[in-house]
Short mmCIF file of C-alpha atoms (C1' of nucleotides) in Angstrom, two decimals:
data_model
loop_
_atom_site.label_atom_id
_atom_site.label_comp_id
_atom_site.label_asym_id
_atom_site.label_seq_id
_atom_site.Cartn_x
_atom_site.Cartn_y
_atom_site.Cartn_z
CA MET A 1 -18.00 9.41 -17.67
CA ARG A 2 -13.91 9.95 -18.10
CA ASP A 3 -12.08 7.43 -20.04
CA SER A 4 -12.53 4.51 -17.59
CA ALA A 5 -10.75 2.05 -20.34
CA ALA A 6 -7.76 4.09 -20.05
CA ALA A 7 -7.96 4.21 -16.47
CA ASP A 8 -8.61 0.45 -16.17
CA LYS A 9 -5.30 -0.22 -17.51
CA ARG A 10 -3.57 1.50 -15.21
CA VAL A 11 -5.49 -0.15 -12.43
CA GLU A 12 -4.72 -3.57 -13.90
CA ALA A 13 -1.09 -2.61 -14.30
CA LEU A 14 -1.04 -1.37 -10.61
CA ARG A 15 -2.46 -4.66 -9.90
CA ARG A 16 0.21 -6.62 -11.43
CA LEU A 17 2.96 -4.57 -9.81
CA TYR A 18 1.79 -4.92 -6.10
CA PRO A 19 -0.77 -7.72 -5.88
CA GLU A 20 -0.70 -7.96 -2.16
CA ALA A 21 0.17 -4.37 -1.22
CA SER A 22 -0.48 -4.15 2.67
CA LEU A 23 0.80 -1.64 5.21
CA GLU A 24 4.18 -1.22 6.26
CA LEU A 25 2.86 -0.68 9.94
CA VAL A 26 3.31 -3.66 12.50
CA PHE A 27 -0.26 -4.32 14.57
CA ASP A 28 -2.01 -7.28 16.47
CA ASN A 29 -5.18 -5.87 16.65
CA PRO A 30 -7.67 -2.77 15.22
CA PHE A 31 -6.76 -0.77 18.62
CA GLN A 32 -3.02 -1.06 17.75
CA LEU A 33 -3.34 -0.23 13.89
CA LEU A 34 -5.60 3.03 14.95
CA ILE A 35 -3.18 4.14 17.24
CA SER A 36 -0.06 3.67 15.15
CA VAL A 37 -2.34 5.36 11.88
CA ILE A 38 -2.63 8.51 14.08
CA LEU A 39 1.10 8.56 15.12
CA SER A 40 2.37 7.63 11.61
CA ALA A 41 1.36 11.53 10.15
CA GLN A 42 4.81 12.95 8.73
CA CYS A 43 6.79 10.07 10.16
CA THR A 44 8.39 7.04 8.55
CA ASP A 45 6.43 3.91 9.37
CA ALA A 46 9.81 2.14 10.39
CA ARG A 47 9.84 4.93 13.23
CA VAL A 48 6.33 4.32 14.30
CA ASN A 49 6.78 0.87 14.72
CA GLN A 50 10.30 1.39 16.99
CA VAL A 51 7.69 3.74 18.97
CA THR A 52 4.58 1.37 19.24
CA ARG A 53 6.60 -1.77 19.79
CA VAL A 54 7.76 -0.28 23.63
CA LEU A 55 4.31 1.53 23.80
CA PHE A 56 2.07 -1.32 22.96
CA SER A 57 4.31 -3.36 25.21
CA ARG A 58 3.72 -1.47 28.25
CA CYS A 59 0.27 -0.62 27.44
CA PRO A 60 -1.88 -3.26 25.17
CA THR A 61 -5.31 -1.72 26.03
CA PRO A 62 -7.20 2.03 25.82
CA GLN A 63 -7.25 1.99 29.21
CA ASP A 64 -3.61 1.33 30.07
CA ILE A 65 -2.50 4.16 27.76
CA LEU A 66 -5.09 6.44 29.83
CA ALA A 67 -3.24 5.47 32.82
CA LEU A 68 -0.35 7.16 31.80
CA SER A 69 0.31 10.56 32.91
CA GLN A 70 0.14 13.27 29.59
CA GLU A 71 3.85 13.68 30.09
CA GLU A 72 4.54 10.07 30.09
CA LEU A 73 2.82 9.83 26.69
CA GLU A 74 4.08 12.74 25.10
CA GLU A 75 7.43 11.22 25.88
CA MET A 76 6.88 7.90 24.58
CA VAL A 77 5.15 8.98 21.36
CA ARG A 78 7.94 12.19 20.98
CA PRO A 79 10.09 10.44 18.10
CA THR A 80 7.35 10.57 15.98
CA GLY A 81 6.99 14.16 15.65
CA PHE A 82 4.10 16.41 16.61
CA PHE A 83 4.38 14.56 19.88
CA ARG A 84 1.68 16.96 21.98
CA ASN A 85 -0.78 16.87 19.56
CA LYS A 86 -0.24 12.88 18.57
CA ALA A 87 -0.33 12.37 22.52
CA LYS A 88 -3.45 14.46 23.21
CA ALA A 89 -5.06 12.84 19.90
CA VAL A 90 -4.21 9.37 21.30
CA ARG A 91 -5.49 10.09 24.56
CA ALA A 92 -8.71 11.28 23.82
CA CYS A 93 -9.45 8.80 21.43
CA CYS A 94 -8.46 6.02 24.09
CA GLN A 95 -11.07 7.89 26.43
CA GLU A 96 -13.88 7.76 23.79
CA LEU A 97 -12.77 4.08 23.15
CA VAL A 98 -13.49 3.44 26.59
CA ASP A 99 -16.39 5.85 27.58
CA ARG A 100 -18.52 4.56 24.39
CA TYR A 101 -17.07 1.35 22.63
CA GLY A 102 -16.08 -0.54 26.01
CA GLY A 103 -12.47 -0.18 25.01
CA ARG A 104 -12.74 -1.70 21.73
CA VAL A 105 -12.95 -0.08 18.53
CA PRO A 106 -16.22 0.74 16.24
CA GLY A 107 -17.26 -1.29 13.33
CA THR A 108 -18.23 1.79 11.03
CA LEU A 109 -16.60 4.64 9.14
CA GLU A 110 -19.33 7.02 10.51
CA GLU A 111 -18.27 6.00 14.12
CA PHE A 112 -14.38 6.55 13.13
CA VAL A 113 -14.48 9.59 12.00
CA ARG A 114 -16.25 11.07 15.54
CA LEU A 115 -13.15 9.67 17.29
CA PRO A 116 -11.00 12.58 18.34
CA GLY A 117 -7.74 12.82 16.09
CA VAL A 118 -9.47 10.47 13.53
CA GLY A 119 -10.36 11.72 9.95
CA ARG A 120 -11.46 10.00 6.65
CA LYS A 121 -7.99 9.11 5.96
CA THR A 122 -7.35 7.23 9.18
CA ALA A 123 -10.93 5.69 9.20
CA ALA A 124 -10.95 4.09 6.15
CA MET A 125 -7.53 2.71 6.58
CA VAL A 126 -7.89 0.84 10.03
CA LEU A 127 -11.41 0.08 9.00
CA GLY A 128 -9.73 -1.63 5.74
CA ASN A 129 -6.56 -3.38 6.80
CA ALA A 130 -7.85 -4.34 10.33
CA LEU A 131 -11.42 -4.83 9.98
CA GLY A 132 -11.35 -5.89 6.44
CA VAL A 133 -14.27 -3.14 6.13
CA HIS A 134 -13.88 -1.46 3.15
CA GLU A 135 -16.13 1.66 3.26
CA GLY A 136 -13.71 4.23 1.35
CA ILE A 137 -10.55 4.96 0.23
CA ALA A 138 -7.92 6.33 2.40
CA VAL A 139 -6.58 9.37 0.29
CA ASP A 140 -3.45 10.50 2.05
CA THR A 141 -0.58 12.67 0.25
CA HIS A 142 0.74 9.61 -1.61
CA VAL A 143 -2.69 8.80 -2.76
CA LYS A 144 -3.45 12.32 -3.70
CA ARG A 145 -0.49 12.80 -5.90
CA VAL A 146 -0.21 9.45 -7.89
CA SER A 147 -3.92 9.30 -8.58
CA GLN A 148 -3.29 12.81 -10.10
CA ARG A 149 -0.02 12.28 -11.85
CA LEU A 150 -1.51 8.92 -13.29
CA GLY A 151 -4.88 10.71 -14.25
CA LEU A 152 -7.04 8.99 -12.09
CA SER A 153 -8.87 11.99 -10.93
CA SER A 154 -8.25 15.64 -11.64
CA ALA A 155 -9.98 16.56 -8.35
CA LYS A 156 -8.43 18.55 -5.70
CA THR A 157 -10.02 17.79 -2.53
CA PRO A 158 -9.47 14.24 -1.04
CA GLU A 159 -13.24 13.27 -0.46
CA LYS A 160 -13.48 14.10 -4.28
CA ILE A 161 -10.54 12.08 -5.21
CA GLU A 162 -11.92 9.49 -2.91
CA ALA A 163 -15.10 9.69 -4.73
CA ASP A 164 -13.43 9.34 -8.13
CA LEU A 165 -11.24 6.45 -6.87
CA MET A 166 -14.11 4.44 -5.71
CA GLN A 167 -16.03 4.34 -9.08
CA LEU A 168 -12.85 2.45 -10.66
CA LEU A 169 -13.11 -0.94 -9.02
CA PRO A 170 -15.22 -2.73 -6.62
CA ARG A 171 -15.51 -2.12 -3.01
CA GLU A 172 -13.77 -5.16 -1.93
CA ASP A 173 -10.42 -3.77 -3.58
CA TRP A 174 -10.86 -0.44 -2.21
CA THR A 175 -8.55 -0.91 0.37
CA TRP A 176 -6.07 -2.86 -1.53
CA PHE A 177 -6.00 0.09 -3.89
CA SER A 178 -5.22 2.41 -1.43
CA ASN A 179 -2.33 0.06 -0.05
CA ALA A 180 -0.66 0.07 -3.58
CA LEU A 181 -0.80 3.82 -4.42
CA ILE A 182 0.77 4.65 -1.11
CA LEU A 183 3.99 1.89 -1.82
CA HIS A 184 3.91 2.88 -5.56
CA GLY A 185 4.19 6.88 -3.85
CA ARG A 186 6.59 5.92 -1.74
CA ARG A 187 9.09 3.70 -3.78
CA VAL A 188 8.33 5.04 -7.22
CA CYS A 189 6.34 8.03 -7.69
CA LYS A 190 8.12 10.30 -5.21
CA ALA A 191 6.88 13.77 -4.37
CA ARG A 192 10.19 15.43 -5.26
CA LYS A 193 12.17 13.11 -7.80
CA PRO A 194 9.65 10.59 -9.59
CA ASP A 195 11.27 7.76 -10.69
CA CYS A 196 9.62 7.39 -13.99
CA GLN A 197 12.66 5.11 -15.55
CA ALA A 198 11.87 2.57 -13.15
CA CYS A 199 8.00 2.63 -13.32
CA GLY A 200 5.98 -0.23 -14.60
CA LEU A 201 3.11 2.25 -14.95
CA ALA A 202 4.87 4.57 -17.38
CA PRO A 203 3.36 3.35 -20.62
CA TRP A 204 0.12 4.40 -19.40
CA CYS A 205 1.06 7.08 -17.39
CA PRO A 206 0.30 10.82 -18.39
CA TYR A 207 2.38 12.24 -16.13
CA PRO A 208 5.45 14.27 -18.17
CA ASP A 209 8.56 12.16 -17.62
CA GLN A 210 11.32 14.64 -15.70
CA ALA A 211 14.35 13.28 -16.53
"C1'" DC B 1 -5.76 29.17 6.71
"C1'" DT B 2 -2.55 28.41 10.42
"C1'" DC B 3 -0.59 25.37 13.82
"C1'" DC B 4 1.98 21.85 15.50
"C1'" DC B 5 7.56 19.02 15.41
"C1'" DG B 6 11.24 16.80 13.53
"C1'" DA B 7 13.78 14.21 9.37
"C1'" DT B 8 14.82 14.25 5.10
"C1'" DA B 9 15.89 16.02 0.54
"C1'" DT B 10 17.65 19.75 -1.81
"C1'" DA C 1 21.41 26.12 5.63
"C1'" DT C 2 16.70 25.92 4.17
"C1'" DA C 3 12.27 24.34 2.32
"C1'" DT C 4 9.66 20.56 2.18
"C1'" DC C 5 6.74 17.26 4.04
"C1'" DA C 6 0.98 15.22 6.84
"C1'" DG C 7 -3.33 15.04 8.43
"C1'" DG C 8 -6.62 16.68 11.52
"C1'" DA C 9 -8.10 20.30 14.59
"C1'" DG C 10 -9.55 25.19 15.45
#
DNA sequence: CTCCCGATAT
DNA sequence: ATATCAGGAG
């Protein structure tokens, strides 16, 4: 077992800094969050929100998205990048929702990760933030980087990092924790130039201060 | 491991 | 000008 007392200090500090951490994606229901997260890869949340505002007003349901031609859908999601892949994933995913789940999203992580274009990260994020079902911790690039710098995990793969993080706090806090690490990774503990000066976690962080 | 697209940091 | 960045599929 690792130094869980030290890890607790960092988790507590994170809670003080981001007590109400939530996603910056705008959504009205679990279906909308699912599509938003699929579109969010390598794209700012602000841009995803611009695209989904139009997309969801025209297509509130999976059935409505399936009624679009592939080309129309591609044009609508184009600004988010990887638009052919994303349009394909969104369409395939909507098809599954209609065929297997009556046009709604499933309720377990196991079912989620079987959806086309949905891996553990997307599944945990949607389940936790839209349904309050905390079955996992969404490990994206921010969570990975921040966890490693803070010394909360020395694992390399998202699955192992997730397992390490799950040990640190109770299930009902998993979604908050992921959200907080993401916010911290975006605002302070950035990939290129981490702002260690301004970091509220610095007193407990083993990561070497660059400047 | 490569591919996918385009925004943004360097 | 160019390298980096993200998540999932193949």
